[in-house]
CSV table of C-alpha atoms and ligand atoms in Angstrom, one decimal:
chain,number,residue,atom,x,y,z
A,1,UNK,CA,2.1,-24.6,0.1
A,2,UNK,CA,-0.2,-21.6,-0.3
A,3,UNK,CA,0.9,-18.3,1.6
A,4,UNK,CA,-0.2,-16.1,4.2
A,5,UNK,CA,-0.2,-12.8,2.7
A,6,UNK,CA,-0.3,-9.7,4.7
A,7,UNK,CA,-0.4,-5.7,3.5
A,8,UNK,CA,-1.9,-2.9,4.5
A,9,UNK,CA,-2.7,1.0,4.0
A,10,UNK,CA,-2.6,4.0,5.7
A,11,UNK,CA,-6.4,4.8,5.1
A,12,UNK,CA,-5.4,8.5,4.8
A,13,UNK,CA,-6.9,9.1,1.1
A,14,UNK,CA,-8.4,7.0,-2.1
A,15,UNK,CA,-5.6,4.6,-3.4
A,16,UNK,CA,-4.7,5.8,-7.0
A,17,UNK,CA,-3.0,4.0,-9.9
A,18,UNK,CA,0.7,4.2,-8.4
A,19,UNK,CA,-1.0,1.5,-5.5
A,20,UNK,CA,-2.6,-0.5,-7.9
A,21,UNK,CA,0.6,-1.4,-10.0
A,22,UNK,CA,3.1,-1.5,-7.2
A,23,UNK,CA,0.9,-3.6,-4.7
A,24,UNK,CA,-2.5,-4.0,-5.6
A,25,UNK,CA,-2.1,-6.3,-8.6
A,26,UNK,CA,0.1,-8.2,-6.5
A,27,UNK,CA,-2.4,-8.7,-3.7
A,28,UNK,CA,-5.5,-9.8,-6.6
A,29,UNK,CA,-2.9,-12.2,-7.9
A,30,UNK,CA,-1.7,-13.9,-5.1
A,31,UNK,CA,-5.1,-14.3,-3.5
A,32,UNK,CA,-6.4,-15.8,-7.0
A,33,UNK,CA,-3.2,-18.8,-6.8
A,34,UNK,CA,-4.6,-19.6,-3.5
A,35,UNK,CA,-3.3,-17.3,-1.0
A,36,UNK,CA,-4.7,-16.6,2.5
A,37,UNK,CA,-5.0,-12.7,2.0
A,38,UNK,CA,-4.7,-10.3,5.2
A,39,UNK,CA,-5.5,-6.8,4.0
A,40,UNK,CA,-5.1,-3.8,6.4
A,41,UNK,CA,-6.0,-0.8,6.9
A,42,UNK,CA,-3.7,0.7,9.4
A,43,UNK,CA,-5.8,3.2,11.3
A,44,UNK,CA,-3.6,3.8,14.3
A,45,UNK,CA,-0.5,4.2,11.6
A,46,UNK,CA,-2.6,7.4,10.3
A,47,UNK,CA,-1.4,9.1,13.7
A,48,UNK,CA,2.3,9.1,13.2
A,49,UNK,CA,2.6,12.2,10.9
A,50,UNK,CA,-0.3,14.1,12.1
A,51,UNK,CA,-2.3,14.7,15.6
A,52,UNK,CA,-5.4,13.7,14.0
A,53,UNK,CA,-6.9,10.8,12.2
A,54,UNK,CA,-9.0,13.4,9.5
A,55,UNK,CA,-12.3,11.9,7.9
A,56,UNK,CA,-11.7,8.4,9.0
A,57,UNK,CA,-14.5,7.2,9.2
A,58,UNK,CA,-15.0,8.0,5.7
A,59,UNK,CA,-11.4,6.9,4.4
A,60,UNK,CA,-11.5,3.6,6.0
A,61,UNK,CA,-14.8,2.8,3.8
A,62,UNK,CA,-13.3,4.1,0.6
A,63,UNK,CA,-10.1,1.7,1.6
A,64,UNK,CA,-12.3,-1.1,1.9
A,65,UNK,CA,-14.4,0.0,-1.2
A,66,UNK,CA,-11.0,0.5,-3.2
A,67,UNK,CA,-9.7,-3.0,-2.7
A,68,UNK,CA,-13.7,-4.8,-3.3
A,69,UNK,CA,-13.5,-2.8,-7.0
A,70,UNK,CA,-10.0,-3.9,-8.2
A,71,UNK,CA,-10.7,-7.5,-7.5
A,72,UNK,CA,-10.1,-8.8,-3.8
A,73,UNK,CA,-12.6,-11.0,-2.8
A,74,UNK,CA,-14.2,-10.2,0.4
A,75,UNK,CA,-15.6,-14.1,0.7
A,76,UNK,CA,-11.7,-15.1,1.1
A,77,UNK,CA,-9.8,-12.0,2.0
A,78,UNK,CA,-9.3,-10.9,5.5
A,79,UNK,CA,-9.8,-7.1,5.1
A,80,UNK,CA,-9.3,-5.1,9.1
A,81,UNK,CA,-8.6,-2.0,11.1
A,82,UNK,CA,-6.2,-1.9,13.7
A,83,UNK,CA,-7.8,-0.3,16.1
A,84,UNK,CA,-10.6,-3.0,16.2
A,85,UNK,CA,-7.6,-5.7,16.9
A,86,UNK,CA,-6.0,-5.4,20.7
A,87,UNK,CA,-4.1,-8.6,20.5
A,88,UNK,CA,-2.3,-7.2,17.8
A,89,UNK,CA,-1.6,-4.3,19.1
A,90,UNK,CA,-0.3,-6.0,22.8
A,91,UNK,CA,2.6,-7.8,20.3
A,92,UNK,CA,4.1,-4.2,20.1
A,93,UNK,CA,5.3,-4.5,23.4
A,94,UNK,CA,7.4,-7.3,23.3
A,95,UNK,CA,8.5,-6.3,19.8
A,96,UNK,CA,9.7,-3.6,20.9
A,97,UNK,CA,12.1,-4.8,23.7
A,98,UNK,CA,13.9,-6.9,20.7
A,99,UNK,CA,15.2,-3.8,18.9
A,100,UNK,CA,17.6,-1.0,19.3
A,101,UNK,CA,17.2,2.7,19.8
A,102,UNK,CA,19.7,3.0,17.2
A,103,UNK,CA,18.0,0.5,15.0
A,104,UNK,CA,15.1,2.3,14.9
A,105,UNK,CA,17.0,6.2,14.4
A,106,UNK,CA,18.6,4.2,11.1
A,107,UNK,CA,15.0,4.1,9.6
A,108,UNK,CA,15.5,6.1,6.3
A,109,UNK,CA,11.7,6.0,5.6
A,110,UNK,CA,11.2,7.1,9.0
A,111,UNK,CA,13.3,9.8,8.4
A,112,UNK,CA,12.0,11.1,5.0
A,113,UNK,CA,8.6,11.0,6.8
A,114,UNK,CA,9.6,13.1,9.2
A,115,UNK,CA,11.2,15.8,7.4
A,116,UNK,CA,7.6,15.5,5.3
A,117,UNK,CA,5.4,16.0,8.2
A,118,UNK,CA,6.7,19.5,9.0
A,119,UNK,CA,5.8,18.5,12.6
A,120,UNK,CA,8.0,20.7,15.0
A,121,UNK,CA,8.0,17.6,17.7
A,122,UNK,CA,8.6,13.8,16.3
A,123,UNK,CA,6.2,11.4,18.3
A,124,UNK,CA,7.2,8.2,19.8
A,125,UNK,CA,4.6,6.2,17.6
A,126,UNK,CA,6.5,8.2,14.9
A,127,UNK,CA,9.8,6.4,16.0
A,128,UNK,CA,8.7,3.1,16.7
A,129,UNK,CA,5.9,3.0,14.0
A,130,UNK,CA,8.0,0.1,12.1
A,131,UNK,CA,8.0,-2.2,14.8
A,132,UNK,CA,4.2,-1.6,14.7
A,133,UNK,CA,4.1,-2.8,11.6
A,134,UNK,CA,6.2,-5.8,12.4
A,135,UNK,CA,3.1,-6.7,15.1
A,136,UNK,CA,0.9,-6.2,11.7
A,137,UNK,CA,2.7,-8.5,9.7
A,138,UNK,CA,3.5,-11.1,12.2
A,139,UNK,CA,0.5,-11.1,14.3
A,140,UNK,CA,-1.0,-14.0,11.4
A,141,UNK,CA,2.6,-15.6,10.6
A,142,UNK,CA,2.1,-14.2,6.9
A,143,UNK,CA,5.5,-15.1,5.2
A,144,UNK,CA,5.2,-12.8,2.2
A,145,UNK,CA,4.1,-9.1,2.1
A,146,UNK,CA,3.5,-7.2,-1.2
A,147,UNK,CA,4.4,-3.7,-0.8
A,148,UNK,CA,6.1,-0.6,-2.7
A,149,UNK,CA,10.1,0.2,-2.1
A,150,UNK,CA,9.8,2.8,0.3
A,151,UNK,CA,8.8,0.0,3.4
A,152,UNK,CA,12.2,-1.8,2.9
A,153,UNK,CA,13.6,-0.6,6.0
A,154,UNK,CA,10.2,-1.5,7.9
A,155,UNK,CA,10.2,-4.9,6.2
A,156,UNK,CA,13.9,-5.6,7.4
A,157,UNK,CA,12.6,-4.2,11.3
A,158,UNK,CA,10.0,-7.1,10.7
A,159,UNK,CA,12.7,-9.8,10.3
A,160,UNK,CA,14.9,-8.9,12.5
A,161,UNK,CA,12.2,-9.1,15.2
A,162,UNK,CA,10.9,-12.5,13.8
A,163,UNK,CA,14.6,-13.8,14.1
A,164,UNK,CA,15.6,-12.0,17.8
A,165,UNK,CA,12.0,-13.8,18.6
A,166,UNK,CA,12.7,-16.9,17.4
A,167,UNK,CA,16.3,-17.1,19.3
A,168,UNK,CA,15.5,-16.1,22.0
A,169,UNK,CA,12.1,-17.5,22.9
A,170,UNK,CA,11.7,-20.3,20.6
A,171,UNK,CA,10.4,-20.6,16.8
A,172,UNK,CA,7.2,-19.0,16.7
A,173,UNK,CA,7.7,-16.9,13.8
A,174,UNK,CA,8.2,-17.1,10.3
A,175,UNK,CA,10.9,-14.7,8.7
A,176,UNK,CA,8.7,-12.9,6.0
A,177,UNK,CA,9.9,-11.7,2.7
A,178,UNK,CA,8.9,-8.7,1.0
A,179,UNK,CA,7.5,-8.6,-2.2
A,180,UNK,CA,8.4,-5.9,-4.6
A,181,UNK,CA,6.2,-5.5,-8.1
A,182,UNK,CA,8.4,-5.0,-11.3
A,183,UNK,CA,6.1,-2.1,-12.1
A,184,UNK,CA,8.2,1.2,-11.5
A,185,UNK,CA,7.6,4.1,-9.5
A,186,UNK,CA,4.6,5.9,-11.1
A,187,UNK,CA,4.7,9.9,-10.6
A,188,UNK,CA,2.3,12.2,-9.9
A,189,UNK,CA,1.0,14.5,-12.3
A,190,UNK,CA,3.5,17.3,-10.9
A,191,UNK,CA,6.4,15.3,-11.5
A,192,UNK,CA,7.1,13.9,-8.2
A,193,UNK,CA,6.2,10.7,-6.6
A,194,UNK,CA,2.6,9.8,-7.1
A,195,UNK,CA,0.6,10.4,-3.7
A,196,UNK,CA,-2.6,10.3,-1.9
A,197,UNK,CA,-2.2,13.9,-0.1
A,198,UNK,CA,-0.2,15.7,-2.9
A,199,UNK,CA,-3.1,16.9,-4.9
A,200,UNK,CA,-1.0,14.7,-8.0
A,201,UNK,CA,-2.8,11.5,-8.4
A,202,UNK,CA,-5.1,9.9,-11.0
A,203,UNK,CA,-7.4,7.7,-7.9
A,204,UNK,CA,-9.1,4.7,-8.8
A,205,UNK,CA,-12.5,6.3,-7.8
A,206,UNK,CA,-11.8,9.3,-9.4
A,207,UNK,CA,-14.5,9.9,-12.9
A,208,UNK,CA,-13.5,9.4,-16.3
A,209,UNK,CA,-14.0,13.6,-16.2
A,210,UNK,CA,-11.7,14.2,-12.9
A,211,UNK,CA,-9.0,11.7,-14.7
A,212,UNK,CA,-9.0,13.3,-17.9
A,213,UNK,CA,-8.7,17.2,-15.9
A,214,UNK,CA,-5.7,15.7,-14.4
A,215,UNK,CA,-3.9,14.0,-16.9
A,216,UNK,CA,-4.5,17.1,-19.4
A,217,UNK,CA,-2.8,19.1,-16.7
A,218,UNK,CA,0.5,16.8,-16.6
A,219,UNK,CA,3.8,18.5,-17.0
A,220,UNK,CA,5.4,17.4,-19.9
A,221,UNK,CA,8.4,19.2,-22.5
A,222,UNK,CA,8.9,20.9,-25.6
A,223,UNK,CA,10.0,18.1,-27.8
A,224,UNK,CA,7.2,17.1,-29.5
A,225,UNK,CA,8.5,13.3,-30.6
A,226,UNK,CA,7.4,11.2,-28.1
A,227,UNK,CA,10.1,8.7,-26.7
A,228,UNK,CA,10.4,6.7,-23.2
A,229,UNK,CA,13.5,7.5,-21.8
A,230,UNK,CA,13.0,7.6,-18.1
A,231,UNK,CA,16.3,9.1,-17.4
A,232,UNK,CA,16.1,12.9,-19.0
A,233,UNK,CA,12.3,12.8,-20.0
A,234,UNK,CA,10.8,11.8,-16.2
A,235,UNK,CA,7.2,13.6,-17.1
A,236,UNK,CA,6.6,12.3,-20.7
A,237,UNK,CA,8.5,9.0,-19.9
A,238,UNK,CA,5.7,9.0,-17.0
A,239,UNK,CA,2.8,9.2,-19.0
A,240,UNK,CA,4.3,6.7,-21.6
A,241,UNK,CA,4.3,4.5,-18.9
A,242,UNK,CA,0.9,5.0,-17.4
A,243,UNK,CA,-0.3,4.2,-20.6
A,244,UNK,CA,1.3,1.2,-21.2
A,245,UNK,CA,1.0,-0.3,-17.8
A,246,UNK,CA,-2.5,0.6,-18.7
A,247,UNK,CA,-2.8,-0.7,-21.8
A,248,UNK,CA,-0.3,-3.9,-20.9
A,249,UNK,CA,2.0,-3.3,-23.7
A,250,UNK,CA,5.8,-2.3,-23.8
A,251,UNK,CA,6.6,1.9,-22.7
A,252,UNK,CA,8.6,1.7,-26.4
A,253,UNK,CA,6.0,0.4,-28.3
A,254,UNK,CA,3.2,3.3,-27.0
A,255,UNK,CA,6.1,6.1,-27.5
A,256,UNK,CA,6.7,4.5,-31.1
A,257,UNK,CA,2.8,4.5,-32.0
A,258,UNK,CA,2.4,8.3,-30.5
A,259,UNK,CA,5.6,9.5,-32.5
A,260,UNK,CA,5.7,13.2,-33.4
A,261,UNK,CA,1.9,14.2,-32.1
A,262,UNK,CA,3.2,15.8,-29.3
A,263,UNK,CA,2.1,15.9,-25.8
A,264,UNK,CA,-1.9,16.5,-26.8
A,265,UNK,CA,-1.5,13.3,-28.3
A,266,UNK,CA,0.2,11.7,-25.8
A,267,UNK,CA,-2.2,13.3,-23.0
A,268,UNK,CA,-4.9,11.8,-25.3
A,269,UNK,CA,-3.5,7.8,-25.6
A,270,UNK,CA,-3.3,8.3,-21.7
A,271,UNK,CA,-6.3,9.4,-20.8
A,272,UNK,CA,-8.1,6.8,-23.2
A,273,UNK,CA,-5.7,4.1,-21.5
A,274,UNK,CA,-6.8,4.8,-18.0
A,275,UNK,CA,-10.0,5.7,-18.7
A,276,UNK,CA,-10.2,2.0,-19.9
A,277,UNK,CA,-8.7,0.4,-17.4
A,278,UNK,CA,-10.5,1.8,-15.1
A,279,UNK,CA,-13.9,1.0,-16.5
A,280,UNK,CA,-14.6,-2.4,-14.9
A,281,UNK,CA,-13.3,-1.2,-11.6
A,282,UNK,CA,-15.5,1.8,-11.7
A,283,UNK,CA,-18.9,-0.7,-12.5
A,284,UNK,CA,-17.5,-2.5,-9.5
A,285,UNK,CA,-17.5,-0.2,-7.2
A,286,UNK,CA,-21.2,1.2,-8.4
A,287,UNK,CA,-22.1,-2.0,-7.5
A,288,UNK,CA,-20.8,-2.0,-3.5
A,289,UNK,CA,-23.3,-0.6,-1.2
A,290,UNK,CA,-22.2,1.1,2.5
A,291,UNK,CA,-24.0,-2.0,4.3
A,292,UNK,CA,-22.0,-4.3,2.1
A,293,UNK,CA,-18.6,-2.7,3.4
A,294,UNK,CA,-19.3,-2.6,6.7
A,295,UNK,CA,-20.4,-6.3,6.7
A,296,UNK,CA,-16.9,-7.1,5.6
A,297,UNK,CA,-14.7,-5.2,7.5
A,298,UNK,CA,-16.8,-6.8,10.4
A,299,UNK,CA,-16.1,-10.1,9.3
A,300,UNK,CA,-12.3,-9.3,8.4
A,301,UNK,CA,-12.2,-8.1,11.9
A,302,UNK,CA,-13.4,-11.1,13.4
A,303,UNK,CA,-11.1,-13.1,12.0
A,304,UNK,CA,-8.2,-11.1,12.5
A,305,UNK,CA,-9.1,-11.3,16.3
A,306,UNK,CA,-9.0,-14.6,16.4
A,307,UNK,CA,-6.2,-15.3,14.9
A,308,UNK,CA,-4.0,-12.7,17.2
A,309,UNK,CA,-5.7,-13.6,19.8
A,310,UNK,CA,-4.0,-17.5,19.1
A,311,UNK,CA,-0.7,-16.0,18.3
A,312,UNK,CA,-0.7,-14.0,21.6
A,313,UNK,CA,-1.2,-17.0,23.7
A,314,UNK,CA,1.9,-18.5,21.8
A,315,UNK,CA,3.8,-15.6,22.8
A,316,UNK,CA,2.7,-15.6,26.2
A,317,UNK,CA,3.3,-19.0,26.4
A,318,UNK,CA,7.0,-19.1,24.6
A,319,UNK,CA,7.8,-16.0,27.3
A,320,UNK,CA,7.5,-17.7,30.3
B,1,LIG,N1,3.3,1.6,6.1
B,1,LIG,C1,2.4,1.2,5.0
B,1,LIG,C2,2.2,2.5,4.2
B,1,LIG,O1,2.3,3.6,4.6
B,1,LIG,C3,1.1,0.7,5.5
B,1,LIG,C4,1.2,-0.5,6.4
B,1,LIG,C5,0.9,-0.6,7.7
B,1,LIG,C6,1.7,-1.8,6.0
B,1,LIG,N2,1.1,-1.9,8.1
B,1,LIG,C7,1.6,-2.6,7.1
B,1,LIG,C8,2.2,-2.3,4.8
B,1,LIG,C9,2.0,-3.9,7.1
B,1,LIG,C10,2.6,-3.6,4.7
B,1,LIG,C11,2.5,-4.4,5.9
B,1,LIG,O2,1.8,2.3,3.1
C-alpha cells in the first residue's frame, strides 16, 4: 500500500545541498513510487530559537520554490504552513497531556538547540516544540517521515504520543517510522555541520558564481594527495564527498581520479560537480513564477485543512 509521507522545514533560510541528500531525495523518490507527499513548512516552529519570525514572508516562498526546483510535484504534493492550519495546531493540546515533563527535558536536540540560541530565557514552545511536531506528523496519519539524524528524539516523542493515544483513547493513529537517508552528514564549508544560518552552505538557489566563491574558500590540509578518509581528513573527505554524491559515484573513486593535484584540484572537481548538479534544478526554478507559488501553497493549504480538520473530529470523538 502506498504511504502517507509527511516532512517539513523550518522556513528560516534557502535549503542547501546537505537537505537535498539527507531528505530531499527522499521526499522526490517516494512521491515518484506513489506516495501521498505532505511537505511543510513549519512557520510557527521558526519561533522557538528566536522572538521573531525574520523575512518570512520571503523564506516561506523560497521553501516552496526550493522543493518545486528539485522535483516535487506540486499537482500531487501537499505543500503548507502551519500557521494557515488551526486543526492542527488544536492536536497540540491533547498531545501534550500524553507526555512527561521529564520526557520532554530528555530531548537532546532540544537541548543542543538551546545552548545554540544564546537565548538568556528558554520558551515554552522551545520545550514542547517536539510534541508540536508530533501534531505535524500525525495530524494526516503519515506512517513514514524522511528526515536528517538530529530529529530522532522528536520522531520517538511522535510515537510515543501515537501509542499513549491509541491506548488510551482508542486506535486512531498510526505509529510512524522515520526515515533516515544513507547519505552522510554533509559539512559546511567551515568544517562544521552544514547549515542554513552559519554563513557555510553551498544553497540550491545559490549561482554557479556564489557556489564556486564558496567552495574555493573550503578549509582543506596540507597533504596534497587527495584520499577519503572521513575520520582524520573531515574537510577534504567533505569535499570528496560532495563531489561524489554529486557526481553519483563512490568518495574512493573521485579521491583516486584527483590523486596528487592537491586541493585546487580538488576545489575544481567540486565545484564542476555541483555546478552540474545543480543545473537542471537552477532552469527549474527560472521557470517558477511568484503567482505560481502562491497558487500552491494555497492549494496545499486547503487540503491540509481538510484533512486535520477530519482527524480532529476523530479525536474529539475518541475523547469523549
Ligand atoms: N524540526 C524540523 C527541522 O528543524 C522541521 C519540522 C517541523 C519537521 N515539523 C516537522 C520535520 C515534521 C519532519 C516532520 O528541520
Amino acid at each position: 500500500m502506498p504511504s502517507t509521507i509527511l516532512t517539513g522545514d523550518r522556513p528560516t533560510g534557502p535549503l542547501h545541498l546537505g537537505h537535498y541528500f539527507g531528505t530531499l531525495a527522499n521526499r522526490v523518490r517516494l512521491q515518484r513510487e506513489g506516495a501521498d507527499l505532505f511537505v511543510l513548512v513549519a512557520d510557527y516552529q521558526v519561533l522557538t530559537d528566536r522572538d521573531v519570525a525574520d523575512r518570512l514572508a520571503e523564506h516561506v516562498e523560497g521553501l516552496v520554490a526550493d522543493y518545486l526546483s528539485v522535483g516535487i510535484d506540486p499537482a500531487a504534493a501537499t505543500i503548507f504552513r502551519h500557521s494557515a492550519v488551526p486543526a492542527l495546531n488544536q492536536l497540540m493540546l491533547p498531545f501534550l497531556s500524553l507526555v512527561s515533563v521529564g520526557e520532554l527535558r530528555r530531548n537532546p536536540t532540544v537541548k543542543d538547540e538551546i545552548s545554540a540560541s544564546g537565548q538568556a530565557t528558554v520558551s515554552g514552545l522551545m520545550f514542547t516544540y517536539p510534541v508540536h511536531q508530533a501534531a505535524d506528523i500525525l495530524f494526516c496519519k503519515a506512517d513514514l517521515v524522511p528526515v536528517g539524524k538530529d530529529q530522532l528524539p522528536h520522531q520517538e516523542i511522535t510515537r510515543l504520543i501515537a501509542r499513549r493515544f491509541n491506548e488510551r483513547y482508542g486506535p486512531v493513529f498510526p505509529v510512524p517510522d522515520a526515515l533516515l537517508s544513507d547519505a552522510p552528514l554533509l559539512l559546511g564549508t567551515d568544517g562544521r555541520k552544514m547549515s542554513k544560518s552559519r554563513g557555510n552552505a553551498i544553497a540550491l538557489s545559490a549561482t554557479p558564481d556564489e557556489t564556486a566563491r564558496l567552495i574555493r574558500r573550503a578549509k582543506t590540509d596540507d597533504d596534497r594527495h587527495i584520499t577519503y578518509e572521513p575520520e582524520t581528513r573531515p574537510e577534504v573527505s567533505n569535499l570528496v564527498r560532495i563531489a561524489a554524491l554529486c557526481q553519483d559515484r563512490d568518495p574512493n573513486e573521485v579521491a583516486a581520479d584527483i590523486g596528487s593535484g592537491g586541493a585546487a584540484a580538488l576545489k575544481k572537481v567540486t565545484i564542476e560537480s555541483v555546478n552540474e548538479f545543480l543545473r537542471p534544478i537552477r532552469a527549474r526554478r527560472a521557470e517558477l513564477d511568484r503567482a505560481e507559488l502562491r497558487h500552491v501553497l494555497d492549494k496545499g493549504n486547503a487540503r491540509a485543512n481538510q484533512v486535520a480538520d477530519r482527524t480532529l473530529t476523530e479525536v474529539r470523538e475518541a475523547m469523549t
